[in-house]
PDB file of C-alpha atoms in Angstrom:
ATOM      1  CA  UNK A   4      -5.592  -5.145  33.296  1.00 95.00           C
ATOM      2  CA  UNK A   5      -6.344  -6.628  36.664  1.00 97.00           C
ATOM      3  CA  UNK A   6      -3.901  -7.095  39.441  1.00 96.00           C
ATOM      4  CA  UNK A   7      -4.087  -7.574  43.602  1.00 95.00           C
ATOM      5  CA  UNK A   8      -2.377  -5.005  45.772  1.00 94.00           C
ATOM      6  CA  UNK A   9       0.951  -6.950  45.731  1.00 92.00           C
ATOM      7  CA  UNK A  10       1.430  -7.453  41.823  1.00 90.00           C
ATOM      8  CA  UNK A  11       1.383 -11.567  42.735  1.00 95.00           C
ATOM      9  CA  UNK A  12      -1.406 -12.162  40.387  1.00 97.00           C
ATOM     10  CA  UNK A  13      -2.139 -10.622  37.135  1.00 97.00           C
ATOM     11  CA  UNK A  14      -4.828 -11.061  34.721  1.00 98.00           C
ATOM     12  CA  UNK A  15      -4.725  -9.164  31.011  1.00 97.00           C
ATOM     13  CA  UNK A  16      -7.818  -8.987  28.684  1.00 97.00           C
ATOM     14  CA  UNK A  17      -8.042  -7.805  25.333  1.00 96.00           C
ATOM     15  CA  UNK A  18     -10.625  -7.436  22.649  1.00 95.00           C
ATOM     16  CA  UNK A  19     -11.030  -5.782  19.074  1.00 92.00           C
ATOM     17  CA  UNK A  20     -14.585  -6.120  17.535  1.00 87.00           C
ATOM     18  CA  UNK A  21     -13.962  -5.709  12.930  1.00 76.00           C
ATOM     19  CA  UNK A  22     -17.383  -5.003  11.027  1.00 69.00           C
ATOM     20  CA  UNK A  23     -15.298  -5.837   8.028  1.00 59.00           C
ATOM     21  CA  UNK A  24     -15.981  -3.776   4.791  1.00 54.00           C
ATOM     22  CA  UNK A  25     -19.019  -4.564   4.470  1.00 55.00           C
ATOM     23  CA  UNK A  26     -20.588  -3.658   8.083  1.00 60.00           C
ATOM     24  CA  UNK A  27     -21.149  -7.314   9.005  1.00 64.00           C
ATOM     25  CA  UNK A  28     -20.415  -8.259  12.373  1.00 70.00           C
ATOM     26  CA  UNK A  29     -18.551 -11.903  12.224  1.00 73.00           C
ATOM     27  CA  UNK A  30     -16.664 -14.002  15.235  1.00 79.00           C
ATOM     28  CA  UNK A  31     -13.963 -14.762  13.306  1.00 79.00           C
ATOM     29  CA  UNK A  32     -13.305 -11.004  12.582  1.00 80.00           C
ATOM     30  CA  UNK A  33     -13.052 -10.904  16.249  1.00 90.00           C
ATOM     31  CA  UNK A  34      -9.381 -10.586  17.972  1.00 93.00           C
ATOM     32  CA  UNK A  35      -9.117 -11.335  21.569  1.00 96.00           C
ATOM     33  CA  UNK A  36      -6.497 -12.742  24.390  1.00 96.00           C
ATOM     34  CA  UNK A  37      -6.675 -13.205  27.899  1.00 98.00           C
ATOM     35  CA  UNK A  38      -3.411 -14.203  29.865  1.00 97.00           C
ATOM     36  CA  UNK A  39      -3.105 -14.750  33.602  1.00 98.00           C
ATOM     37  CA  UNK A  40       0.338 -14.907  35.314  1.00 97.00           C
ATOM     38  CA  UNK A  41       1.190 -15.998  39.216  1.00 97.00           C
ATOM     39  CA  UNK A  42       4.602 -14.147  40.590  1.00 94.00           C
ATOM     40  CA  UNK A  43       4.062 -15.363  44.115  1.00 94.00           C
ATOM     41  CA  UNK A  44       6.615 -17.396  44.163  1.00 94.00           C
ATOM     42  CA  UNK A  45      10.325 -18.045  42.802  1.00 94.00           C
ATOM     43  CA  UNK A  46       9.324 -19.827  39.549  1.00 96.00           C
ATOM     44  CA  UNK A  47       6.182 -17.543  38.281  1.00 96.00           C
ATOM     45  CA  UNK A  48       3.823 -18.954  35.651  1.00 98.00           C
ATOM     46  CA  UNK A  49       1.029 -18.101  33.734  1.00 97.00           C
ATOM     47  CA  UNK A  50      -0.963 -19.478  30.692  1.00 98.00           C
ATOM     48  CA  UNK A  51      -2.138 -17.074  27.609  1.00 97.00           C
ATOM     49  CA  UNK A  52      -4.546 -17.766  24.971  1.00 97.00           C
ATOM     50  CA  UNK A  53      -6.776 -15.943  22.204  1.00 96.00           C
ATOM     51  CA  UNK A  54      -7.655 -15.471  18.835  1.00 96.00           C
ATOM     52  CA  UNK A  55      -6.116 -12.833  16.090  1.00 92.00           C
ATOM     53  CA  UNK A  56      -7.098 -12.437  12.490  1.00 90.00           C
ATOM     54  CA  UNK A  57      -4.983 -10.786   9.598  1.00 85.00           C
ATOM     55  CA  UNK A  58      -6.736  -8.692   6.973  1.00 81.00           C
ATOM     56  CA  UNK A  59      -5.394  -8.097   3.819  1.00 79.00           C
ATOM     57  CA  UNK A  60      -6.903  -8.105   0.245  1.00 80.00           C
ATOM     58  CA  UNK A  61      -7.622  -5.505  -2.845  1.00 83.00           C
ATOM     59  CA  UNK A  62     -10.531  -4.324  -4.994  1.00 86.00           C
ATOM     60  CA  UNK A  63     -11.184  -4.959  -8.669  1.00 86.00           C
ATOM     61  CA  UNK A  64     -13.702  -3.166 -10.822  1.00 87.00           C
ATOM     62  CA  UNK A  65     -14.511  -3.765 -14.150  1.00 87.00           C
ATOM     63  CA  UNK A  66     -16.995  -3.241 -17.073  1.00 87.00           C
ATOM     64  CA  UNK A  67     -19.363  -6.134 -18.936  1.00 81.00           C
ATOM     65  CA  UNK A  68     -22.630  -5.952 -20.586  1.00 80.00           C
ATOM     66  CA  UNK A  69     -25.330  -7.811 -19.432  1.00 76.00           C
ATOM     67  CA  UNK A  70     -28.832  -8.690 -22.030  1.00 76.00           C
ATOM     68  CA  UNK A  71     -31.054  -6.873 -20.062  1.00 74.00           C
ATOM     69  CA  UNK A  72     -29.302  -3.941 -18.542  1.00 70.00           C
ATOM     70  CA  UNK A  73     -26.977  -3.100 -20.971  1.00 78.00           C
ATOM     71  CA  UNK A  74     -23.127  -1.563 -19.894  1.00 84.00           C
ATOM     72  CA  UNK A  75     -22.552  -2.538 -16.325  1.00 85.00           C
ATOM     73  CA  UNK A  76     -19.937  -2.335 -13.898  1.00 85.00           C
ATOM     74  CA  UNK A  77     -18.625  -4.542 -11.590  1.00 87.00           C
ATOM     75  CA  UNK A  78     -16.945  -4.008  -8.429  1.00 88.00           C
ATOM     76  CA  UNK A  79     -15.595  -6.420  -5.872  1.00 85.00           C
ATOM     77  CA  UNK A  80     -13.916  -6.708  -2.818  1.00 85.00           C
ATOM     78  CA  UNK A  81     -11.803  -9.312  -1.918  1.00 86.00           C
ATOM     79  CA  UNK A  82     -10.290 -10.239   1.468  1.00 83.00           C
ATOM     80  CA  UNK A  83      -8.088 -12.736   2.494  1.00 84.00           C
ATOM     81  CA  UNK A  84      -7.957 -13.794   5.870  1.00 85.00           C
ATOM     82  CA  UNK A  85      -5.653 -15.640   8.117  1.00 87.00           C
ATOM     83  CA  UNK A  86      -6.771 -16.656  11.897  1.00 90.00           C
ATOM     84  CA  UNK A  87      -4.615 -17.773  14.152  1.00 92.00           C
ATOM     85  CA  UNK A  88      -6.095 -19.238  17.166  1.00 95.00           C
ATOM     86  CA  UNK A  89      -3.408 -20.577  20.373  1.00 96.00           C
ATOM     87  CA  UNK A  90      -2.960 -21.449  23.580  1.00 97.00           C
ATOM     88  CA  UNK A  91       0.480 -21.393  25.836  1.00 97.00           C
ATOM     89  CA  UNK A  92       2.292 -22.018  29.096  1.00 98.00           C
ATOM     90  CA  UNK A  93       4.473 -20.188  30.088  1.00 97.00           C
ATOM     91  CA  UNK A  94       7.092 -19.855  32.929  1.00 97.00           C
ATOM     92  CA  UNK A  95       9.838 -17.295  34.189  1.00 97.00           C
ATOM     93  CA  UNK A  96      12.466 -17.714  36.851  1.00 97.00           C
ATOM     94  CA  UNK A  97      14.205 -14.379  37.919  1.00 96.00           C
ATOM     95  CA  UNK A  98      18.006 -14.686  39.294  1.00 96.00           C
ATOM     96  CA  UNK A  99      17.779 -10.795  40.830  1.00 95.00           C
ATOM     97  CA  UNK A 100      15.995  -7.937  40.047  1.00 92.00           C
ATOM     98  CA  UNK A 101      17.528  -7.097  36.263  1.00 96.00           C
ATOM     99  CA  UNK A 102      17.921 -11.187  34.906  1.00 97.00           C
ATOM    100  CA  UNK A 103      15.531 -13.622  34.350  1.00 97.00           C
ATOM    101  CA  UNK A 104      14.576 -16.853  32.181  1.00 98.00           C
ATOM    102  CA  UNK A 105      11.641 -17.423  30.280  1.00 97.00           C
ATOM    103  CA  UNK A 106      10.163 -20.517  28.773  1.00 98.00           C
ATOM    104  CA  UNK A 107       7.089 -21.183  26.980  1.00 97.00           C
ATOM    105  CA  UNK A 108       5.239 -24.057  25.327  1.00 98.00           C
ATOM    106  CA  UNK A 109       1.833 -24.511  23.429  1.00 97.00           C
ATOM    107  CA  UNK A 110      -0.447 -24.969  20.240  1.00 97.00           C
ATOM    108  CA  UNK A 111      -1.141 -22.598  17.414  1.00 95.00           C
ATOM    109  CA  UNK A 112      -3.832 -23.550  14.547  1.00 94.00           C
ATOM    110  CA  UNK A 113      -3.881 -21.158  11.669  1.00 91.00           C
ATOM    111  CA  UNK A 114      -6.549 -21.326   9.106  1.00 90.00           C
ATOM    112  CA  UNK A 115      -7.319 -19.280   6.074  1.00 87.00           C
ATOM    113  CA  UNK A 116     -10.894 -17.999   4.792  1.00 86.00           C
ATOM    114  CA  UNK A 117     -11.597 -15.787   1.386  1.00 85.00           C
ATOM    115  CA  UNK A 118     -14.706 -13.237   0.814  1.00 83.00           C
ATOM    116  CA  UNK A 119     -15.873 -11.973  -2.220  1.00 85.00           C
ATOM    117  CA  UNK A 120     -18.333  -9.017  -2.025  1.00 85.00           C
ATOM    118  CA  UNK A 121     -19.427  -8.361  -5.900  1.00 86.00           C
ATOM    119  CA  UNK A 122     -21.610  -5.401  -6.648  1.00 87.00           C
ATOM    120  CA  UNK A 123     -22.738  -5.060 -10.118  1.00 87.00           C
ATOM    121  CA  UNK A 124     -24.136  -1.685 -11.167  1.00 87.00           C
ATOM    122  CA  UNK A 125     -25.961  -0.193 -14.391  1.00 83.00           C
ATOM    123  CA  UNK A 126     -23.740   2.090 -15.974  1.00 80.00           C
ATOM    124  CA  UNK A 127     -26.148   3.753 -17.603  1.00 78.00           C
ATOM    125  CA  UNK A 128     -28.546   4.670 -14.651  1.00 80.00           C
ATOM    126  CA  UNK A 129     -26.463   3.584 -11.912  1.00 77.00           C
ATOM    127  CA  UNK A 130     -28.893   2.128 -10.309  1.00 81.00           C
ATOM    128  CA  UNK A 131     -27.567  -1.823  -8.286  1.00 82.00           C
ATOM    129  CA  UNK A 132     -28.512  -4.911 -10.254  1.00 81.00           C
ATOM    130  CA  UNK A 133     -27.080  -7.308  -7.939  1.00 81.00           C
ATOM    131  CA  UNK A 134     -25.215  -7.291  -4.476  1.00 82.00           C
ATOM    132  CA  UNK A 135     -23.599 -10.642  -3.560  1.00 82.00           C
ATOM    133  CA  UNK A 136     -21.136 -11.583  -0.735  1.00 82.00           C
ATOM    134  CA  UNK A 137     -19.439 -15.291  -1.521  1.00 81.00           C
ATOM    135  CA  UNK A 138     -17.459 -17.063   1.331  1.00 78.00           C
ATOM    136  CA  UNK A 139     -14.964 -18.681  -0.828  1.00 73.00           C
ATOM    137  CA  UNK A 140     -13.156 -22.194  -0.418  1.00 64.00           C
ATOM    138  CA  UNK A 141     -10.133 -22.642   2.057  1.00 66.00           C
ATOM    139  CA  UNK A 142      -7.517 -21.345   0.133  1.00 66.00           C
ATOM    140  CA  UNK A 143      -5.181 -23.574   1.877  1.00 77.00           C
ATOM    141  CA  UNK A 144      -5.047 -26.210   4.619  1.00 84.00           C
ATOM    142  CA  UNK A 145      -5.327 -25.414   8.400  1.00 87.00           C
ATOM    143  CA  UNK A 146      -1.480 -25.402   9.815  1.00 90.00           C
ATOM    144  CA  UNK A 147      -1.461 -27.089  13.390  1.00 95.00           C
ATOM    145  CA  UNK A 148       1.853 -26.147  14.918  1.00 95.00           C
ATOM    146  CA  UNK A 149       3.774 -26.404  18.003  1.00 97.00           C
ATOM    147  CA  UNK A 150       5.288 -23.552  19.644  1.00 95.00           C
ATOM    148  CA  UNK A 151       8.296 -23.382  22.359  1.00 97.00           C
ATOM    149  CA  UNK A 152      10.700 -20.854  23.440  1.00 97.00           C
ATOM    150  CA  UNK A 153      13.634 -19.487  25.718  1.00 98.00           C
ATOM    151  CA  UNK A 154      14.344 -16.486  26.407  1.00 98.00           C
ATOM    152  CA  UNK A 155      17.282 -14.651  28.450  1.00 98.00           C
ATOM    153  CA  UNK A 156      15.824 -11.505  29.323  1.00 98.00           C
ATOM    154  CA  UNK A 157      18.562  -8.347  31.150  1.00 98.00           C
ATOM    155  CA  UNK A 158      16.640  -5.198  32.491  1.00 97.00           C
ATOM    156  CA  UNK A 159      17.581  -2.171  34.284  1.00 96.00           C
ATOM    157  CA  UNK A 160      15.739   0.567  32.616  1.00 95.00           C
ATOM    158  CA  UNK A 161      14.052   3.027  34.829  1.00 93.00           C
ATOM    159  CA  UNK A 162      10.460   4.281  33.636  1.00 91.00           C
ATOM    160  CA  UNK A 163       9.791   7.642  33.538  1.00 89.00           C
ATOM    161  CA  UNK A 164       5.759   9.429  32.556  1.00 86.00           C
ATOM    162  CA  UNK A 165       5.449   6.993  29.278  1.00 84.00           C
ATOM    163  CA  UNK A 166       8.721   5.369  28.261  1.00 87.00           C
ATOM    164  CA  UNK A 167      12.160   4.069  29.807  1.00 92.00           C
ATOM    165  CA  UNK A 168      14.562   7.068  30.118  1.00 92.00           C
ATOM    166  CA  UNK A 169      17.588   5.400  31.878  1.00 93.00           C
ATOM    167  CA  UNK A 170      19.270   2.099  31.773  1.00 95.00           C
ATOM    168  CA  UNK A 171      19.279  -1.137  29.346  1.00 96.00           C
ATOM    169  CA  UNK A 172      17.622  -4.045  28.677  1.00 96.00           C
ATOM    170  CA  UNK A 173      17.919  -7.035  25.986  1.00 97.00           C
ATOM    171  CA  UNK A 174      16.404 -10.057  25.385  1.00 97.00           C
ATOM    172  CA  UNK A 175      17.661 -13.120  23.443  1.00 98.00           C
ATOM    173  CA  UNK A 176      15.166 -16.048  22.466  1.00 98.00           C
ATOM    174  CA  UNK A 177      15.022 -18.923  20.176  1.00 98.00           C
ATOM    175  CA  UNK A 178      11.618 -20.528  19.866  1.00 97.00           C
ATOM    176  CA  UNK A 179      11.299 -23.854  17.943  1.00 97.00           C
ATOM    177  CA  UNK A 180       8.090 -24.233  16.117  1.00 96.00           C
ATOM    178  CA  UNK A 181       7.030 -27.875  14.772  1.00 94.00           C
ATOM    179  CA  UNK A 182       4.044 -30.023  12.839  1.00 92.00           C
ATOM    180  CA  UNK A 183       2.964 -28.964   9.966  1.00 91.00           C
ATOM    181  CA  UNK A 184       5.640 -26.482   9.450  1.00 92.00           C
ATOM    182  CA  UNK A 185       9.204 -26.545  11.071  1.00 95.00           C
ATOM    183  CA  UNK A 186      11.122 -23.341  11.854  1.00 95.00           C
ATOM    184  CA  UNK A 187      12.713 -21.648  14.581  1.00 96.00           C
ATOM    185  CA  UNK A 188      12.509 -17.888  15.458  1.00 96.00           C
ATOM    186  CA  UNK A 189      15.648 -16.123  16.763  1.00 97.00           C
ATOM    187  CA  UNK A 190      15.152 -13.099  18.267  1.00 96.00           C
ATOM    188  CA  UNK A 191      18.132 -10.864  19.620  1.00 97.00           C
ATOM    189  CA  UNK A 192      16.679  -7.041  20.887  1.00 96.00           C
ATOM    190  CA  UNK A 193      18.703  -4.120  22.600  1.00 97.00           C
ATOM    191  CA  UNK A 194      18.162  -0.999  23.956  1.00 96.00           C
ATOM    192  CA  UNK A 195      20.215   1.380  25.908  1.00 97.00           C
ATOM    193  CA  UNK A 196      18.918   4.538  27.941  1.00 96.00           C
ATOM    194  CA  UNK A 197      21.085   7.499  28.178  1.00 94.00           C
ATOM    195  CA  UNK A 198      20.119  10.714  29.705  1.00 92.00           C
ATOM    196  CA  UNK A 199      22.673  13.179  29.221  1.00 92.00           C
ATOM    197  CA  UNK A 200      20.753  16.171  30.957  1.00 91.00           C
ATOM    198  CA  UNK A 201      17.943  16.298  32.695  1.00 86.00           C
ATOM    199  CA  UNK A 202      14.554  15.499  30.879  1.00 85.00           C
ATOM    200  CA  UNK A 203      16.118  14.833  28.097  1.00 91.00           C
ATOM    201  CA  UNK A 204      16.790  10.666  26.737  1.00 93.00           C
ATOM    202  CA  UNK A 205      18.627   9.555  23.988  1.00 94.00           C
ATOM    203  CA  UNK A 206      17.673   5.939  22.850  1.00 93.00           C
ATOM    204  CA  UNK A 207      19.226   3.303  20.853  1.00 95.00           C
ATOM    205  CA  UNK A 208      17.931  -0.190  19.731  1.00 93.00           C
ATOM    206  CA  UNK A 209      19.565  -2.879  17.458  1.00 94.00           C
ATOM    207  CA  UNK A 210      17.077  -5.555  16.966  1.00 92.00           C
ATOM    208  CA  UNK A 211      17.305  -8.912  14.794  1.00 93.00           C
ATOM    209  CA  UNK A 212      14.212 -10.778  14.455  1.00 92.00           C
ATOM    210  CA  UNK A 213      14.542 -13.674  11.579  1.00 93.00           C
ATOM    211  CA  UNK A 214      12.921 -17.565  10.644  1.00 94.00           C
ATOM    212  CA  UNK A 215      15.241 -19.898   9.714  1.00 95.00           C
ATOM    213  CA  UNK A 216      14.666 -23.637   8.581  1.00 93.00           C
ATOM    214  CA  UNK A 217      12.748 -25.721   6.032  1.00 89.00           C
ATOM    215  CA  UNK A 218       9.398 -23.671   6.832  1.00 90.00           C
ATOM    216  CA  UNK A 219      11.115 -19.781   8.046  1.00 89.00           C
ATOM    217  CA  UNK A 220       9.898 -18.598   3.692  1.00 89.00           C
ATOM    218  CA  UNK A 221       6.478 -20.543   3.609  1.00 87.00           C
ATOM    219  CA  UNK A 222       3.935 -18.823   1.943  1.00 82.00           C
ATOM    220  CA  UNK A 223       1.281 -19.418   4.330  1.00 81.00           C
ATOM    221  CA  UNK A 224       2.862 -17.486   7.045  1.00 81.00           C
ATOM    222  CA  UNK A 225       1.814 -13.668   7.999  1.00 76.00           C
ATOM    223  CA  UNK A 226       4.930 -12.099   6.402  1.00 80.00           C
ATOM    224  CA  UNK A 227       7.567 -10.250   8.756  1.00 82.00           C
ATOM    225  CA  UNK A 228       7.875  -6.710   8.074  1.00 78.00           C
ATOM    226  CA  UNK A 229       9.700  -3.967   9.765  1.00 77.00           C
ATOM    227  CA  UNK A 230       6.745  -1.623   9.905  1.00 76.00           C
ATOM    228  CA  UNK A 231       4.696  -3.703  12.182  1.00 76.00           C
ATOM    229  CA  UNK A 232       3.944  -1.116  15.225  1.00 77.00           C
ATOM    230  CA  UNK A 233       4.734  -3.719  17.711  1.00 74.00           C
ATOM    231  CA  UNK A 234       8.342  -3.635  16.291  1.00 74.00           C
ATOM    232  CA  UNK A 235       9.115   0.036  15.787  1.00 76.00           C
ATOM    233  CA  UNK A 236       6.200   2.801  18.042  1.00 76.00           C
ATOM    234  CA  UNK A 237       5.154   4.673  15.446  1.00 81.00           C
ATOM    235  CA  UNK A 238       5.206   2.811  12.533  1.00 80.00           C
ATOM    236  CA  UNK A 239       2.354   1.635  10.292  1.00 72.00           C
ATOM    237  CA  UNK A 240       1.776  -0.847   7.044  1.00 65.00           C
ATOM    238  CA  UNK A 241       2.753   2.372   5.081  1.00 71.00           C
ATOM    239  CA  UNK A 242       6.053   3.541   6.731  1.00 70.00           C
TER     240      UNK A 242
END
């Protein structure tokens, strides 16, 4: 995070390097965004772009018989990934210090890769026979979209050592999404602050985040789930 004295210009780098199960390095393994964002004047702007892949997959194992080696088992892991590489604009324009307006605009492409890593073992000595990794065929189609959004954001909390501890803040945003799907995301997120004694804050949050239209349910899309960590601190894909 990289800012001048003032706070007028801001520039945000990120990077997370994935060996992947099987210890090999690969770019599009790689997650990384870089966003810059100019506050020196009335209307601020900035522009964001990067890459993030989604892991997911299982592991299968299984017993054959092969002529020469007799009993063997085979193991395999399978991952399924989806990358989703964009680029946006984006804009703010702040009425006072607590309300402000947000709009943003750009280009997402999501595509979708499949490896197989198949280890087949003697079951008798143990010993490997065969260790093969297989980049499978697209399993679907690369989605180009289109991405916009407005947002009314409200904020008075007051920060204290690592979270707010006083005040409120919402935001409410619809953003369109077109091409080769068509949805739009509504987002509506509040939090209130109360600190009824010193050092000690009591927060609450309602939050509704939801697609809706033709393409909100398509398969292709990295799922919503309430456990994501950037939803709830503290959560994980097993809460």
């Amino acid at each position: 995070y990289f800012s001048d004295l003032l706070g007028n210009h801001t520039l945000v780098t990120a990077v997370q390097l994935n060996s992947g199960f099987g210890n090999n390095f690969s770019l599009k393994g790689t997650a990384a965004e870089a966003g810059y964002f100019d506050q020196s004047h009335r209307w601020q702007w900035g522009v964001i772009g990067g890459q993030v892949p989604y892991l997911s997959g299982g592991v299968s194992s299984t017993v054959g018989f092969a002529p020469q080696a007799g009993a063997v088992q085979v193991d395999q892991f399978i991952i399924d990934r989806q990358t989703e590489q964009s680029a946006s604009l984006l804009t703010a324009y702040p009425f006072d210090r607590a309300r402000r307006v947000e709009f943003q605009a750009g280009t997402t492409r999501v595509s979708f890769d499949r490896r197989i890593e198949t280890t087949v073992s003697s079951l008798t000595t143990g010993v490997v026979l065969a260790d093969d990794v297989t980049n499978a065929a697209t399993l679907a189609p690369s989605l180009n979209l289109a991405n916009t959004s407005a947002a009314f954001v409200y904020d008075t909390s007051a920060f204290g050592a690592t979270s707010p501890i006083s005040g409120q803040r919402y935001r409410l945003e619809a953003a369109p999404t077109f091409g080769a799907l068509t949805f739009t995301n509504l987002l509506v997120d509040y939090r209130r602050y109360l600190m009824p004694a010193p050092f000690y804050t009591i927060a609450a949050r309602v939050v509704h985040d939801g697609r809706y239209g033709s393409g909100g349910e398509d398969q292709r899309l990295f799922p919503m789930y309430i456990g994501y960590p950037s939803l709830v601190r503290g959560y994980d894909i097993n809460t």
